[in-house]
Structure formats: C-alpha cells, structure tokens
Short mmCIF file of C-alpha atoms in Angstrom, two decimals:
data_model
loop_
_atom_site.label_atom_id
_atom_site.label_comp_id
_atom_site.label_asym_id
_atom_site.label_seq_id
_atom_site.Cartn_x
_atom_site.Cartn_y
_atom_site.Cartn_z
CA MET I 1 96.69 53.57 15.26
CA GLY I 2 98.81 56.75 15.45
CA ILE I 3 101.93 57.24 17.49
CA GLN I 4 100.05 59.46 19.95
CA SER I 5 97.44 56.80 20.68
CA ILE I 6 100.17 54.17 21.09
CA SER I 7 102.02 56.53 23.41
CA GLY I 8 98.86 57.08 25.41
CA ALA I 9 98.30 53.34 25.74
CA MET I 10 101.93 52.81 26.80
CA GLU I 11 101.65 55.57 29.38
CA LYS I 12 98.39 54.17 30.73
CA TYR I 13 99.13 50.45 30.80
CA VAL I 14 102.87 49.82 30.42
CA MET I 15 104.41 52.71 32.38
CA PRO I 16 102.79 51.70 35.70
CA VAL I 17 104.00 48.12 35.26
CA ALA I 18 107.51 49.28 34.32
CA ASP I 19 107.60 51.67 37.27
CA LYS I 20 106.56 48.87 39.62
CA MET I 21 109.23 46.58 38.16
CA GLY I 22 111.88 49.30 38.41
CA ASN I 23 110.93 50.19 41.99
CA GLU I 24 110.13 46.71 43.33
CA CYS I 25 112.63 46.30 46.14
CA HIS I 26 113.84 42.80 45.25
CA LEU I 27 114.32 43.51 41.53
CA ARG I 28 115.99 46.82 42.36
CA ALA I 29 118.34 45.12 44.81
CA ILE I 30 119.24 42.48 42.21
CA ARG I 31 119.89 45.19 39.61
CA ASP I 32 122.03 47.27 41.99
CA ALA I 33 123.99 44.21 43.09
CA PHE I 34 124.94 43.31 39.51
CA VAL I 35 125.87 46.92 38.71
CA SER I 36 128.06 47.11 41.81
CA LEU I 37 129.95 44.03 40.67
CA LEU I 38 131.69 45.96 37.86
CA PRO I 39 135.15 46.26 39.54
CA ILE I 40 135.22 42.50 40.13
CA THR I 41 134.03 41.59 36.63
CA PHE I 42 136.54 44.09 35.19
CA ILE I 43 139.49 42.47 36.97
CA GLY I 44 138.18 39.03 36.07
CA GLY I 45 137.83 40.09 32.45
CA MET I 46 141.34 41.53 32.39
CA GLY I 47 142.72 38.31 33.83
CA ALA I 48 140.85 36.28 31.20
CA VAL I 49 142.17 38.50 28.40
CA ILE I 50 145.80 38.36 29.59
CA SER I 51 145.62 34.58 30.02
CA SER I 52 144.34 34.18 26.43
CA ALA I 53 147.75 34.03 24.80
CA PRO I 54 147.68 33.36 21.04
CA SER I 55 148.60 29.89 19.85
CA VAL I 56 152.31 29.58 19.01
CA GLU I 57 152.45 25.87 18.26
CA THR I 58 153.52 26.39 14.65
CA ALA I 59 155.00 29.87 14.63
CA GLY I 60 155.16 33.01 16.67
CA THR I 61 156.95 36.29 17.19
CA GLY I 62 159.09 37.14 20.15
CA PHE I 63 156.18 38.97 21.76
CA THR I 64 153.63 36.15 21.33
CA LEU I 65 156.15 33.54 22.47
CA GLY I 66 156.95 35.59 25.57
CA TRP I 67 153.23 36.13 26.24
CA ALA I 68 152.50 32.40 25.93
CA LYS I 69 155.41 31.51 28.24
CA PHE I 70 154.30 34.08 30.82
CA VAL I 71 150.77 32.64 30.84
CA ALA I 72 152.02 29.06 31.05
CA ASP I 73 154.34 29.91 33.96
CA ASN I 74 151.55 31.67 35.85
CA SER I 75 148.55 29.54 34.90
CA MET I 76 147.70 28.80 38.55
CA ILE I 77 147.61 32.52 39.36
CA PHE I 78 145.27 33.29 36.46
CA SER I 79 143.04 30.32 37.33
CA TRP I 80 142.77 31.51 40.92
CA ILE I 81 141.98 35.07 39.81
CA ASN I 82 139.18 33.67 37.67
CA ALA I 83 137.90 31.49 40.52
CA LEU I 84 137.69 34.45 42.90
CA THR I 85 136.22 36.99 40.45
CA LEU I 86 133.83 35.67 37.81
CA GLY I 87 134.07 32.23 39.39
CA ALA I 88 132.72 33.56 42.70
CA MET I 89 130.05 35.82 41.20
CA SER I 90 127.19 34.14 43.07
CA LEU I 91 128.77 34.85 46.46
CA TYR I 92 129.22 38.56 45.66
CA ILE I 93 125.69 38.82 44.28
CA CYS I 94 124.33 37.23 47.46
CA ILE I 95 126.17 39.82 49.57
CA GLY I 96 125.07 42.69 47.31
CA ILE I 97 121.38 41.77 47.33
CA ILE I 98 121.32 41.46 51.12
CA HIS I 99 123.03 44.83 51.48
CA PHE I 100 120.67 46.68 49.14
CA LEU I 101 117.54 45.02 50.54
CA CYS I 102 118.54 45.92 54.10
CA LYS I 103 119.48 49.42 52.99
CA SER I 104 116.03 49.94 51.42
CA ARG I 105 114.45 48.92 54.75
CA LYS I 106 116.85 51.03 56.81
CA VAL I 107 118.32 48.01 58.61
CA GLU I 108 122.06 47.66 59.27
CA SER I 109 123.32 45.11 56.75
CA PHE I 110 126.51 43.78 58.35
CA LEU I 111 125.00 40.98 60.46
CA PRO I 112 122.52 39.75 57.84
CA ILE I 113 125.40 39.68 55.32
CA LEU I 114 127.33 37.40 57.69
CA LEU I 115 124.27 35.17 58.02
CA GLY I 116 123.78 35.18 54.24
CA VAL I 117 127.40 34.21 53.63
CA PHE I 118 126.98 31.37 56.13
CA GLY I 119 123.84 30.20 54.33
CA PHE I 120 125.49 30.53 50.91
CA LEU I 121 128.58 28.55 51.91
CA MET I 122 126.50 25.97 53.76
CA LEU I 123 124.21 25.30 50.80
CA THR I 124 126.39 26.07 47.77
CA VAL I 125 129.81 24.69 48.68
CA GLU I 126 129.94 20.90 48.79
CA PRO I 127 132.34 19.47 51.44
CA LEU I 128 134.44 16.56 50.20
CA VAL I 129 137.05 15.96 52.92
CA LEU I 130 136.81 17.56 56.36
CA GLY I 131 139.83 16.36 58.33
CA TRP I 132 142.01 17.92 60.98
CA ASP I 133 144.96 18.02 58.60
CA GLY I 134 143.05 19.77 55.80
CA LYS I 135 139.69 20.44 54.25
CA THR I 136 138.62 20.04 50.62
CA ALA I 137 135.40 21.34 49.11
CA GLU I 138 133.77 21.67 45.69
CA ILE I 139 133.24 25.37 44.90
CA SER I 140 132.25 25.19 41.23
CA PHE I 141 128.69 26.34 41.98
CA MET I 142 129.94 29.68 43.25
CA ASP I 143 130.03 30.91 39.65
CA GLY I 144 127.06 31.67 37.38
CA LYS I 145 125.53 28.24 38.00
CA GLY I 146 124.86 29.29 41.59
CA LEU I 147 123.13 32.58 40.87
CA VAL I 148 119.58 31.30 41.41
CA PRO I 149 120.27 29.75 44.85
CA ALA I 150 122.39 32.79 45.73
CA MET I 151 119.50 35.14 44.99
CA LEU I 152 117.05 32.92 46.90
CA ILE I 153 119.37 32.74 49.93
CA ALA I 154 119.92 36.52 49.84
CA ILE I 155 116.21 37.34 49.63
CA VAL I 156 115.25 34.84 52.36
CA THR I 157 118.03 36.12 54.62
CA ALA I 158 117.24 39.80 54.18
CA ASP I 159 113.46 39.44 54.29
CA LEU I 160 113.32 37.18 57.35
CA TYR I 161 116.02 39.07 59.22
CA CYS I 162 114.39 42.46 58.66
CA TYR I 163 110.97 41.02 59.55
CA MET I 164 112.21 39.54 62.83
CA VAL I 165 114.37 42.51 63.85
CA LYS I 166 111.64 45.08 63.20
CA ARG I 167 109.26 43.01 65.35
CA GLU I 168 111.97 42.70 68.03
CA LEU I 169 111.75 38.92 68.02
CA GLY I 170 113.81 37.59 70.93
CA LYS I 171 115.19 41.02 71.73
CA ILE I 172 117.04 41.14 75.04
CA LYS I 173 116.54 44.35 77.04
CA LEU I 174 119.91 45.71 78.11
CA PRO I 175 120.74 48.70 80.31
CA ASP I 176 121.12 52.07 78.61
CA THR I 177 124.80 52.07 79.50
CA VAL I 178 125.44 49.19 77.08
CA PRO I 179 126.80 50.49 73.71
CA ALA I 180 124.25 50.47 70.90
CA SER I 181 126.44 48.22 68.73
CA LEU I 182 126.49 45.57 71.47
CA SER I 183 122.71 45.86 71.91
CA ASP I 184 122.26 45.24 68.18
CA VAL I 185 124.38 42.10 68.42
CA PHE I 186 122.26 40.71 71.26
CA ALA I 187 119.07 41.69 69.39
CA SER I 188 120.22 39.62 66.43
CA ILE I 189 120.91 36.40 68.34
CA VAL I 190 117.44 34.90 67.90
CA PRO I 191 116.97 35.97 64.22
CA GLY I 192 120.47 34.71 63.49
CA ALA I 193 119.88 31.39 65.20
CA ILE I 194 116.61 30.88 63.29
CA LEU I 195 118.21 31.63 59.91
CA MET I 196 121.27 29.47 60.60
CA GLY I 197 118.97 26.68 61.78
CA ILE I 198 117.01 26.87 58.51
CA TYR I 199 120.19 26.63 56.42
CA ILE I 200 121.58 23.75 58.49
CA LEU I 201 118.27 21.88 58.13
CA VAL I 202 118.21 22.39 54.35
CA PHE I 203 121.84 21.24 54.09
CA ALA I 204 121.07 18.13 56.13
CA VAL I 205 118.15 17.25 53.85
CA MET I 206 120.22 17.84 50.69
CA ASN I 207 123.13 15.85 52.12
CA LYS I 208 120.89 12.86 52.86
CA MET I 209 119.60 13.09 49.29
CA GLY I 210 123.17 12.99 48.00
CA THR I 211 122.95 16.39 46.33
CA THR I 212 123.22 20.13 47.00
CA LEU I 213 120.71 22.94 46.60
CA PRO I 214 122.46 24.43 43.52
CA LYS I 215 122.65 21.04 41.82
CA LEU I 216 118.97 20.45 42.46
CA ILE I 217 117.95 23.88 41.15
CA TYR I 218 120.40 23.90 38.24
CA HIS I 219 119.28 20.53 36.95
CA ALA I 220 115.66 21.66 37.22
CA ILE I 221 116.11 24.94 35.33
CA SER I 222 118.92 24.00 32.92
CA PRO I 223 116.43 23.38 30.07
CA SER I 224 115.08 26.91 30.60
CA LEU I 225 118.59 28.40 30.58
CA THR I 226 119.32 26.61 27.32
CA ALA I 227 116.02 27.81 25.90
CA VAL I 228 116.84 31.50 26.41
CA ASP I 229 120.27 31.20 24.77
CA ASN I 230 118.93 31.30 21.22
CA VAL I 231 118.32 33.80 18.46
CA GLY I 232 114.57 33.94 19.14
CA PHE I 233 115.10 35.06 22.74
CA THR I 234 117.71 37.56 21.56
CA ILE I 235 115.23 39.11 19.13
CA ILE I 236 112.35 39.22 21.61
CA ILE I 237 114.32 40.71 24.51
CA THR I 238 116.00 43.27 22.23
CA LEU I 239 112.60 44.30 20.89
CA MET I 240 111.18 44.65 24.42
CA VAL I 241 114.08 46.77 25.65
CA HIS I 242 113.83 49.13 22.67
CA ILE I 243 110.06 49.46 22.83
CA PHE I 244 110.49 50.49 26.46
CA TRP I 245 113.21 52.98 25.51
CA PHE I 246 111.18 54.44 22.63
CA PHE I 247 108.46 55.39 25.09
CA GLY I 248 110.94 56.78 27.60
CA ILE I 249 111.17 53.76 29.90
CA HIS I 250 114.79 53.04 30.85
CA ASP I 251 115.94 49.45 30.35
CA ALA I 252 116.84 49.38 34.04
CA ALA I 253 113.23 48.25 34.50
CA LEU I 254 114.26 44.93 32.94
CA ALA I 255 117.74 44.72 34.46
CA GLY I 256 116.59 42.69 37.45
CA VAL I 257 115.42 39.98 35.05
CA LEU I 258 118.11 40.26 32.37
CA ALA I 259 121.24 40.66 34.51
CA PRO I 260 121.18 37.14 36.02
CA ILE I 261 120.86 35.62 32.54
CA ARG I 262 123.57 37.73 30.89
CA ASP I 263 126.06 37.69 33.77
CA GLY I 264 125.37 34.07 34.63
CA ASN I 265 126.17 33.01 31.07
CA LEU I 266 129.30 35.17 31.13
CA SER I 267 130.47 33.45 34.31
CA LEU I 268 129.94 30.02 32.73
CA ASN I 269 131.88 31.05 29.63
CA ALA I 270 134.72 32.47 31.72
CA ALA I 271 134.97 29.22 33.67
CA ALA I 272 134.92 27.15 30.49
CA HIS I 273 137.58 29.37 28.92
CA ALA I 274 139.82 29.05 31.97
CA ALA I 275 139.43 25.27 31.79
CA GLY I 276 140.21 25.19 28.06
CA GLN I 277 136.73 23.91 27.21
CA ALA I 278 134.22 25.01 24.56
CA LEU I 279 132.23 28.08 25.61
CA PRO I 280 128.59 27.08 26.23
CA SER I 281 126.69 30.38 25.89
CA ILE I 282 126.26 33.21 23.39
CA PHE I 283 123.85 35.60 25.12
CA THR I 284 126.20 37.20 27.65
CA THR I 285 126.73 40.72 28.98
CA PRO I 286 129.56 41.55 26.52
CA PHE I 287 127.49 40.08 23.68
CA TRP I 288 124.72 42.53 24.54
CA VAL I 289 126.96 45.55 25.17
CA TYR I 290 129.46 45.17 22.32
CA PHE I 291 127.52 43.31 19.59
CA VAL I 292 123.82 44.17 20.03
CA VAL I 293 123.55 47.79 21.22
CA ILE I 294 126.46 49.35 19.34
CA GLY I 295 126.61 52.92 20.60
CA GLY I 296 124.00 52.28 23.27
CA CYS I 297 120.33 51.34 22.98
CA GLY I 298 119.09 52.03 19.48
CA SER I 299 122.58 51.31 18.11
CA VAL I 300 122.93 55.05 17.60
CA LEU I 301 126.65 55.21 16.77
CA ALA I 302 125.93 54.94 13.05
CA LEU I 303 123.15 57.52 13.35
CA ALA I 304 125.48 59.90 15.23
CA VAL I 305 127.92 59.72 12.30
CA LEU I 306 125.11 60.58 9.86
CA LEU I 307 123.88 63.42 12.05
CA SER I 308 127.35 64.95 12.35
CA MET I 309 127.42 65.38 8.55
CA SER I 310 123.85 66.67 8.25
CA LYS I 311 122.78 69.70 6.21
CA SER I 312 120.68 70.76 9.20
CA LYS I 313 122.60 72.88 11.69
CA GLN I 314 120.57 71.51 14.58
CA LEU I 315 121.08 67.87 13.60
CA LYS I 316 124.78 68.45 12.92
CA THR I 317 125.19 69.95 16.40
CA ILE I 318 123.36 67.05 18.03
CA GLY I 319 125.44 64.55 16.06
CA ARG I 320 128.76 66.15 16.98
CA MET I 321 127.73 66.40 20.62
CA GLY I 322 126.47 62.81 20.71
CA ILE I 323 129.07 60.97 18.63
CA LEU I 324 131.70 60.74 21.36
CA PRO I 325 129.29 59.44 24.03
CA ALA I 326 127.86 56.99 21.44
CA PHE I 327 131.39 55.76 20.71
CA PHE I 328 131.53 54.83 24.40
CA ASN I 329 128.06 53.20 24.31
CA ILE I 330 126.15 56.12 25.84
CA SER I 331 123.07 56.78 23.72
CA GLU I 332 121.09 59.24 25.88
CA PRO I 333 122.39 62.43 24.19
CA ILE I 334 121.05 61.16 20.84
CA ILE I 335 117.88 59.54 22.22
CA PHE I 336 116.80 62.66 24.10
CA GLY I 337 118.58 65.30 22.02
CA LEU I 338 117.34 64.37 18.53
CA PRO I 339 114.97 63.08 19.94
CA LEU I 340 114.52 59.42 19.07
CA MET I 341 112.06 58.90 21.89
CA LEU I 342 108.47 59.13 20.61
CA ASN I 343 109.74 60.18 17.19
CA PRO I 344 107.57 58.27 14.67
CA ILE I 345 110.07 58.81 11.83
CA PHE I 346 112.74 56.80 13.64
CA PHE I 347 110.44 54.19 15.22
CA ILE I 348 111.33 51.41 12.75
CA PRO I 349 115.14 51.83 12.65
CA PHE I 350 115.35 52.46 16.39
CA LEU I 351 113.78 49.05 17.05
CA SER I 352 115.29 47.20 14.10
CA THR I 353 119.00 48.05 14.06
CA SER I 354 119.81 46.38 17.39
CA ILE I 355 117.68 43.37 16.43
CA LEU I 356 119.65 43.17 13.18
CA ASN I 357 122.96 43.38 15.09
CA GLY I 358 121.94 40.75 17.63
CA THR I 359 120.64 38.33 15.02
CA ILE I 360 123.72 38.53 12.79
CA ALA I 361 126.16 38.36 15.72
CA PHE I 362 124.31 35.45 17.33
CA LEU I 363 124.27 33.44 14.10
CA ALA I 364 127.94 34.25 13.46
CA MET I 365 128.87 32.87 16.89
CA LYS I 366 126.52 29.92 16.56
CA LEU I 367 128.12 28.96 13.24
CA GLY I 368 131.61 29.41 14.64
CA LEU I 369 132.48 32.31 12.33
CA ILE I 370 133.60 34.34 15.35
CA GLY I 371 134.38 33.33 18.89
CA LYS I 372 131.95 33.60 21.79
CA SER I 373 132.55 36.15 24.54
CA PHE I 374 134.12 35.23 27.88
CA ALA I 375 135.33 38.56 29.33
CA MET I 376 133.56 41.79 30.26
CA LEU I 377 135.86 44.78 30.67
CA SER I 378 133.59 47.83 30.79
CA TRP I 379 130.14 48.93 29.65
CA GLN I 380 131.74 52.12 28.30
CA MET I 381 134.44 50.41 26.26
CA PRO I 382 133.88 51.08 22.51
CA SER I 383 132.28 48.09 20.81
CA VAL I 384 135.02 47.67 18.23
CA ILE I 385 137.58 47.31 21.04
CA GLY I 386 135.37 45.45 23.51
CA ALA I 387 134.36 42.92 20.86
CA PHE I 388 137.99 41.91 20.38
CA PHE I 389 138.95 41.72 24.06
CA SER I 390 135.75 39.90 25.03
CA THR I 391 136.37 37.16 22.43
CA MET I 392 140.08 37.50 21.59
CA ASP I 393 139.03 36.95 17.98
CA TRP I 394 140.30 39.45 15.37
CA LYS I 395 137.18 38.81 13.28
CA ALA I 396 134.94 40.23 16.03
CA PRO I 397 135.87 43.92 15.51
CA VAL I 398 135.54 43.38 11.74
CA LEU I 399 131.97 42.21 12.36
CA ILE I 400 131.32 45.30 14.51
CA ILE I 401 132.46 47.59 11.67
CA VAL I 402 130.20 45.71 9.24
CA LEU I 403 127.27 46.04 11.66
CA ILE I 404 127.87 49.78 12.08
CA VAL I 405 127.79 50.19 8.30
CA LEU I 406 124.56 48.16 8.11
CA ASP I 407 123.05 50.26 10.90
CA GLY I 408 123.97 53.40 8.96
CA ILE I 409 122.38 52.04 5.78
CA PHE I 410 119.21 51.17 7.72
CA TYR I 411 119.03 54.58 9.43
CA PHE I 412 119.91 56.58 6.27
CA PRO I 413 116.50 56.86 4.52
CA PHE I 414 114.76 57.77 7.78
CA PHE I 415 117.53 60.23 8.62
CA LYS I 416 117.12 61.93 5.21
CA ILE I 417 113.38 62.30 5.75
CA TYR I 418 113.93 63.90 9.15
CA GLU I 419 116.81 66.02 7.84
CA LYS I 420 114.62 67.42 5.07
CA LYS I 421 111.96 68.33 7.62
CA MET I 422 114.49 70.05 9.89
CA VAL I 423 116.15 71.97 7.04
CA GLU I 424 112.77 73.29 5.93
CA MET I 425 112.00 74.37 9.50
CA GLU I 426 115.36 76.13 9.82
CA GLN I 427 114.96 77.93 6.51
CA GLY I 428 111.46 78.97 7.54
CA GLU I 429 112.81 80.45 10.78
CA ILE I 430 115.54 82.32 8.87
CA SER I 431 113.10 83.76 6.34
CA ASP I 432 110.87 84.95 9.12
#
C-alpha cells in the first residue's frame, strides 16, 4: 500500500474522528483548562526546583550549604506553595473546565464556577474537625488524585447549569428597571439550589459509607492508572501521536485524553517529592516534553542540525530557520517546511525516534539510572535544561545529549537520501 493510499484512508476515516475529538466541547474544554494552568504549574515547578537542595550531609560548598539552610528554614513556605499549585491542580482544572464549557455555550461562567467550587470542596475535601474554635480538613485529594472527580463535577455543573438556564427553569420575572446582573442572579437561584442539593446528597451518601467520592473513584481506577505508567503505553501513545502528526493531525486532538494522565502523574510526583517520598510515576508532562519529543514532535532537533549542514541550499535554509525553534521544542517549522508531513522518505524515522527516546528514558528511570521528573517549568524550555530541572539529576541532561545523537544517527541515512534528491533537483533547475 503506497503512501498516497494510506493518506487517502487517513483522510477518509481518521481525520473525521480526529476532528470530532478535537472539536468535542468537553474534550476541548479539558484541553484548554490544562493549557491555561501553565502559570500555576510553572510557579509550582520553580518552587519544587528551589526546594530540591543538594545533599550536604558529607560535604558541601558554601553555596550548597547556604541553599540547603535556606530550604530547611523555609520548608513550610515551600510545602504550602506546592500544596496550592500542583497540590491543588484538581480545583483549578474544575474551574477551568466549567469556564470553557460555559464559554462555548455563551453562558456567563461566574455563577456556575461558584457552584462547581462548592461541589468540588463538598465532595473532594474531607472534614475532620469542624469546631467553633477551628476547622481541620484533609485536602490531599485536591492534587492529581482528584482529577477524575474534578472533571466529573465540572462537566455535571456546566452541563446541568447551562441546560437549566437556557430553558429558564425557575426563572423569576423581574421588572425591566432591575439591573441585568441582578436578574441573572435571581434566574440562577433554582439551578443553583438543584446543583447544590445534588452535591450535598452525594456527600451525605459518601459520609455514611465512611468514604469520599475521590477515594471511591481513585481506588476503583488505580489499577488502570498503574497500567498506563509503563513502557508499553509510552510506545503506543507516542506512535499514535506521531501517526496523527505525519498525516497533518495536530496532537491537540489527543490532549483531552493525555493531559489528565500526564499532569495527574506530575502532581502525584510533586506531592511525593515535597513529602520526601519515592516518586511513583514516570509518564509525566515533563517526561513527555523533555525526554520523548526532543525538539518537538518527531524529535526534530537532531534533524534540524543535519539540515543546517546540508549540501542542498533549500534544506540548509530550512534547517537554519528551524533549528532555533526546535531547540525550544517547536517542531512545526521543520514538519511543514521540509516537509516531514506526508513525506514517505521520513516516515520511519519520524515515528521511530520519539519512540526510541521514550523507551530508553522510561527504562532508565525505571531502573533508577536517572531520577523521575517532579517539576514542569515550561513547554518551550530546551530539553537539555528542562531534563535537569524537572529531575534535579545531572545525569538527565547527559541522557538527553545521548538521545539527540541517537536521533541524528537514526535520521542520517534518510536525510542523505532526501538530500541527494533535493541536490539533483536544484542542479536541474540551475542547468535549465
């Protein structure tokens, strides 16, 4: 089967499905909510990095000793930063999903966000002591462990609220002289009361059962979460993303599914790191960004280096234009400029290099050769830098350099074939 027939089949059968996934309102809202969380995850990542002072038990320089003392003296501050950034990810995701779902339906999001926050706190936070002199609650499920209930609460809140408001359920007719904002508040009384009643009822049931909604869901799906954190899942999901990209389908179509897994695992690792415990997960957002897709999807950084030294003027220009973006994990100039998309010569390395990176990095972390990631600073941070700060392990950037070299070796024979073709075309144009 030729590349054209495969392309035709992808366009006929896969593109419609991908378009539906990318445009489905709930998946799009989930994707946009996770993307919008970047400032919070950045600050949380910075706090995690600063609090990761090197061990000075046996020896240390003046700088490392001062760093360790600073962290020890301010451990409560760093712990609280973690608790309210990555440790509260589920709350922010709940708010974001409600906002984007209401926005897509042209409904004001402020009141449903308040209702969603009420539902989230009611069902996710577990009260321990509720006295007049103080209140104590368990908030550990506000991190990545609470993402599933947070998404369910957000979707239920937004969907039911928008449904009831658009059908004017319980709407109270007020005189025209009443401000529109006040009319909206009165119009939301019945929808709000229904939603709050649902959440109170669910809490009462969970409380009588001696559990909470997140605990119930987390215990039910924990085997599935463990199942996806393995090298097989890494290979399969990397292959899927790159097949989509090869046929011009942006990986945003899969973001609504992938983001909760990657960011949820990152939140768990950040919490474990802050508590001084072993990190439980490997497949996290920084693992994907810094270790798997080095230079962006297709792991094109190594290819950009090869292109910038090409004998072909066209390829050299593309390489020099694309190498800086690729250094900052932006692969589109190479993917669309070379192009890699629908280019049969590069089909094998385009799919294989990121799979190679992910497999080697996963096994290295699994075997304890390098540390697991616990901090996400920026999608555009160069992999060699991001790998260090996400793990605080000096061996991580060494692995990235090794992977870039391996990517270059894998791309090289295919690059030479394409270069020869382009040089012949350029010489033909000159002779004409």
